[in-house]
PDB file of C-alpha atoms in Angstrom:
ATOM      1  CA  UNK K 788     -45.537 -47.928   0.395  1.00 52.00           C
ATOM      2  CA  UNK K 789     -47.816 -48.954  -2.705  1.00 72.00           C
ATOM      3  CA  UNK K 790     -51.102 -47.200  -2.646  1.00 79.00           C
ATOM      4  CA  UNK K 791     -52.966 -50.236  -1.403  1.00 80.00           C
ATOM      5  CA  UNK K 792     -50.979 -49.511   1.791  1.00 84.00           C
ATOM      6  CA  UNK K 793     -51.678 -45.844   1.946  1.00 85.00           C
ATOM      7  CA  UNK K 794     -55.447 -46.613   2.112  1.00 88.00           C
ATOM      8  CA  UNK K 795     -55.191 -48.736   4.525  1.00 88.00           C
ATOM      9  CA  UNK K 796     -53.019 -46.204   7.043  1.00 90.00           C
ATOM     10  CA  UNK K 797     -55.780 -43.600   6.095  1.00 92.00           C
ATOM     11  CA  UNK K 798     -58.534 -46.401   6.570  1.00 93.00           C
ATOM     12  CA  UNK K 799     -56.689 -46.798  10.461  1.00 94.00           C
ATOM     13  CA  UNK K 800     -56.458 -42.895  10.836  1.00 95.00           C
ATOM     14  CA  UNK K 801     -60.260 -42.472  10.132  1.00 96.00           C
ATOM     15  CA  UNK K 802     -61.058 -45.174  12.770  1.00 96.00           C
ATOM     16  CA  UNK K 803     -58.788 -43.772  15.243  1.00 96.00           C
ATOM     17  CA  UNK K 804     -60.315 -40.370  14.575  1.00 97.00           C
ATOM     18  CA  UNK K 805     -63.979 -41.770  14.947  1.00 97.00           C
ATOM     19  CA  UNK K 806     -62.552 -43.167  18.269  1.00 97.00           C
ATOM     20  CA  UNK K 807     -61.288 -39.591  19.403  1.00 97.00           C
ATOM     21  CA  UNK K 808     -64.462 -37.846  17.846  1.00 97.00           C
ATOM     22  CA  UNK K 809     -66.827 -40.035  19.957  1.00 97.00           C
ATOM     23  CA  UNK K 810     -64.687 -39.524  22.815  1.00 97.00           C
ATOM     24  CA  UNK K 811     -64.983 -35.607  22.514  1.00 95.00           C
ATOM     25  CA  UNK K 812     -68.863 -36.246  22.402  1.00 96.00           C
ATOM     26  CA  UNK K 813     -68.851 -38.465  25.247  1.00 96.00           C
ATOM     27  CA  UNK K 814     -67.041 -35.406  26.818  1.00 94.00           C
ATOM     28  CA  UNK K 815     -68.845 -32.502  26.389  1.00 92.00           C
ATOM     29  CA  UNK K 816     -69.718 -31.578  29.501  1.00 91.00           C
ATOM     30  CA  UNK K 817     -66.393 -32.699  31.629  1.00 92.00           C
ATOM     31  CA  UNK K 818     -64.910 -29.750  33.586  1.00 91.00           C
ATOM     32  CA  UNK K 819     -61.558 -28.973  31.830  1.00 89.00           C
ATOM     33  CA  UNK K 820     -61.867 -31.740  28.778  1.00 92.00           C
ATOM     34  CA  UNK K 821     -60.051 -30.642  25.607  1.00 92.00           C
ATOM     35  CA  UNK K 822     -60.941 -31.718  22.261  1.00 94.00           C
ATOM     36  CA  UNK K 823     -58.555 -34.184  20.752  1.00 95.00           C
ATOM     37  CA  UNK K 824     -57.808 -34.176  16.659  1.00 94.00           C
ATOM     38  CA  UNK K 825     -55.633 -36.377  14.725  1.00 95.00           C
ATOM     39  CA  UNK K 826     -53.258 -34.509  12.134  1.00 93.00           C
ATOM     40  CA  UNK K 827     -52.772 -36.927   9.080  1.00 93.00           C
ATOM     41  CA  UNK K 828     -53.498 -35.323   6.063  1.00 90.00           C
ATOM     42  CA  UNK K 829     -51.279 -32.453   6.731  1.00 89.00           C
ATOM     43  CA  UNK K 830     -48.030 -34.774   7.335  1.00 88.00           C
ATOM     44  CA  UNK K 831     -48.729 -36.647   4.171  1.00 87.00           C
ATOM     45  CA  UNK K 832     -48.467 -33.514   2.759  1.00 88.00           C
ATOM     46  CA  UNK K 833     -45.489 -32.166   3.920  1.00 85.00           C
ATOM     47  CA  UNK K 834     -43.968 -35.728   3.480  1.00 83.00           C
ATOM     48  CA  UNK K 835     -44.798 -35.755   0.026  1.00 80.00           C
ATOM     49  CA  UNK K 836     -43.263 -32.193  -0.575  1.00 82.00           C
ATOM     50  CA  UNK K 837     -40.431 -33.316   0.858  1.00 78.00           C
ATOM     51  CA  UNK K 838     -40.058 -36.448  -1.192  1.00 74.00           C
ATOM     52  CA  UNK K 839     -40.294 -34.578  -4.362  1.00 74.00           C
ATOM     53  CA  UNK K 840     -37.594 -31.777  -3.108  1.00 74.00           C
ATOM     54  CA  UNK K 841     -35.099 -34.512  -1.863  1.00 70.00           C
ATOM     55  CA  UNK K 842     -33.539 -37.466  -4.329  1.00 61.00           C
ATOM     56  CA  UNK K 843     -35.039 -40.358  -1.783  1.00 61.00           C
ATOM     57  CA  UNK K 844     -37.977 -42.716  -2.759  1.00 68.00           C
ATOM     58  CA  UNK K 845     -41.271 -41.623  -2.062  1.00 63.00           C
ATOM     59  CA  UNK K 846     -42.219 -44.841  -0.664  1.00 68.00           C
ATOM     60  CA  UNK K 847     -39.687 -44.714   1.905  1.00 69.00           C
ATOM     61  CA  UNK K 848     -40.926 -41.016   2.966  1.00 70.00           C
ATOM     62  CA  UNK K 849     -44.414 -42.174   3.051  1.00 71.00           C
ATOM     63  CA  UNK K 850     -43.920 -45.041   4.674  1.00 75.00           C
ATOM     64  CA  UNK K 851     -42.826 -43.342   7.877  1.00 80.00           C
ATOM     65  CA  UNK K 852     -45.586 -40.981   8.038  1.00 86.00           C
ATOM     66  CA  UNK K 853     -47.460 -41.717  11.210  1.00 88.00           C
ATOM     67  CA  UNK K 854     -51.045 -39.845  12.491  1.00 91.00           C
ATOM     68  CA  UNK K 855     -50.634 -37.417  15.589  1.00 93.00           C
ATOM     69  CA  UNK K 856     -53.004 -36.678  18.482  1.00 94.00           C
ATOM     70  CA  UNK K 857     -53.141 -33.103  18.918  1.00 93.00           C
ATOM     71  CA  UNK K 858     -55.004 -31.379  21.866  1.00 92.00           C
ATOM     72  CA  UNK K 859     -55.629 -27.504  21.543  1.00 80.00           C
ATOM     73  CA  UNK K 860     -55.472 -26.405  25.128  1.00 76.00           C
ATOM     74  CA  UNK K 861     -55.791 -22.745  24.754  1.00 72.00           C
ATOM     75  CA  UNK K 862     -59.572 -22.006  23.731  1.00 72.00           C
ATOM     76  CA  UNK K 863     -62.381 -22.523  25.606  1.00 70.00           C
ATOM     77  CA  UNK K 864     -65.707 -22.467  24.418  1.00 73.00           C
ATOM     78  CA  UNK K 865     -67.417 -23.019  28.173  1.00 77.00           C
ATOM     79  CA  UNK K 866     -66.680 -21.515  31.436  1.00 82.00           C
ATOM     80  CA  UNK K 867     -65.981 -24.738  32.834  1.00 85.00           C
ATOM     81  CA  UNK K 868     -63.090 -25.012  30.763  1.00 83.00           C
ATOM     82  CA  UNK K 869     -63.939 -27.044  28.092  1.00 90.00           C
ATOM     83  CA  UNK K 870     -63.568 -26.317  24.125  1.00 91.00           C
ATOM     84  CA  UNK K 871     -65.848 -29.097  22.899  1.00 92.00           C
ATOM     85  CA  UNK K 872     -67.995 -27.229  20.438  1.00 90.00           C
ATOM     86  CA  UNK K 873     -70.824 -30.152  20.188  1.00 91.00           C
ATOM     87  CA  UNK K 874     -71.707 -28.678  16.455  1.00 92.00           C
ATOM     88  CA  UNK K 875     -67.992 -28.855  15.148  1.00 92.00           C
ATOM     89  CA  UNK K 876     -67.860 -32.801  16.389  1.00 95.00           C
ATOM     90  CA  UNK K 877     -71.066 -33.600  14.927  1.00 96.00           C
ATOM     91  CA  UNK K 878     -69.938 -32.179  11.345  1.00 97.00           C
ATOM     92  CA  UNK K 879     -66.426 -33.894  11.916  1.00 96.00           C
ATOM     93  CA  UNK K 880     -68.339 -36.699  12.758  1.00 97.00           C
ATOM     94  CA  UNK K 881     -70.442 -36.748   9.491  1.00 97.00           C
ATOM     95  CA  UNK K 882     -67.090 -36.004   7.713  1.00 97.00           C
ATOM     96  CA  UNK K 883     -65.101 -38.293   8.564  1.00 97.00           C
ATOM     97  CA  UNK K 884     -68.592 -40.868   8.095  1.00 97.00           C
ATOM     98  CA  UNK K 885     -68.250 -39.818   4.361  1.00 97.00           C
ATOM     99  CA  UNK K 886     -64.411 -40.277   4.605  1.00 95.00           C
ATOM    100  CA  UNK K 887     -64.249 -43.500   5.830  1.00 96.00           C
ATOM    101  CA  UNK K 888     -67.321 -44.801   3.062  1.00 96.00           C
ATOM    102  CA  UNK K 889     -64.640 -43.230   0.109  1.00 95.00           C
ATOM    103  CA  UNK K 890     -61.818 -45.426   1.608  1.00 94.00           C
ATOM    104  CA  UNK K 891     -63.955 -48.669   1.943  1.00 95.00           C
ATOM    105  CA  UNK K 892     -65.061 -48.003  -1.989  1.00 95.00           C
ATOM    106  CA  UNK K 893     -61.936 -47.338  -2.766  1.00 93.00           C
ATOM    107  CA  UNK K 894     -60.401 -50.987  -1.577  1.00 92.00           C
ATOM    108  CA  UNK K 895     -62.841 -52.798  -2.282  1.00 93.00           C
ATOM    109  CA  UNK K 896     -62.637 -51.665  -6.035  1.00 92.00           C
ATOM    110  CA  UNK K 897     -59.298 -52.738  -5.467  1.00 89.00           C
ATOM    111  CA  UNK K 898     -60.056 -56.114  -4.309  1.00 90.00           C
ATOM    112  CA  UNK K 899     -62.452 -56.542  -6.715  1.00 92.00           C
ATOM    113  CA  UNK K 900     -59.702 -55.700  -9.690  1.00 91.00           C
ATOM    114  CA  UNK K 901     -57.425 -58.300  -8.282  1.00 88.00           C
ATOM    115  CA  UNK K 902     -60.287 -61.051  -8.302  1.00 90.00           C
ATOM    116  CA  UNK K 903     -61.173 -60.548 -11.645  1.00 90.00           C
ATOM    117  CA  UNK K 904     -57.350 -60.672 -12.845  1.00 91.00           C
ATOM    118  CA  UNK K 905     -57.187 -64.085 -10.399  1.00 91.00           C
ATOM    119  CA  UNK K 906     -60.158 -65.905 -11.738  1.00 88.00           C
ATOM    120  CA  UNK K 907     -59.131 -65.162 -15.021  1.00 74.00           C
TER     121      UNK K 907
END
């Protein structure tokens, strides 16, 4: 997996977790609704430690390094049951807002780089 790659999994994992964000919003006040997160960052890495502990490629590691849904069913921040914390998903909101702008200036930097080496 080049790095042109890698952006674009964590371009897809910052969508998906806009999608899950909006989704916690949209369910603040549902009896029994847990929050969903998606765990990225923190596989990439422990996939990166464990490509530079073992003798294989680090592309092949990385390239199997897939987000995860998580749902944290054991707090509850209402008495209906529900753990959306409307604060916490409007920063991770913001966050991820920020996130997502880095990863779009990122490749497109790229892109740009490869059209001045083309039309050259």
């Amino acid at each position: 997996m080049d790095s042109y790659d890698l952006l674009k999994t964590t371009l897809a994992v910052s969508a998906k977790r806009a999608e899950l964000i909006s989704s916690n919003i949209a369910n603040v006040n549902t009896d029994g609704y847990k929050a969903k997160r998606v765990e990225f960052e923190s596989e990439l890495n422990q996939a990166i430690a464990a490509s530079t502990k073992q003798s294989a490629k680090e592309e092949d590691i990385l390239s199997q390094v897939q987000p995860r849904v998580t749902q944290n069913s054991n707090t509850s921040v209402k008495d209906n049951g529900n753990n959306v914390d409307l604060e916490v998903e409007m920063l991770d909101q913001a966050a991820n807002g920020l996130y997502y702008s880095a990863l779009t200036a990122q490749i497109n930097g790229r892109l740009q780089m490869m059209n001045l080496v083309l039309s050259n």
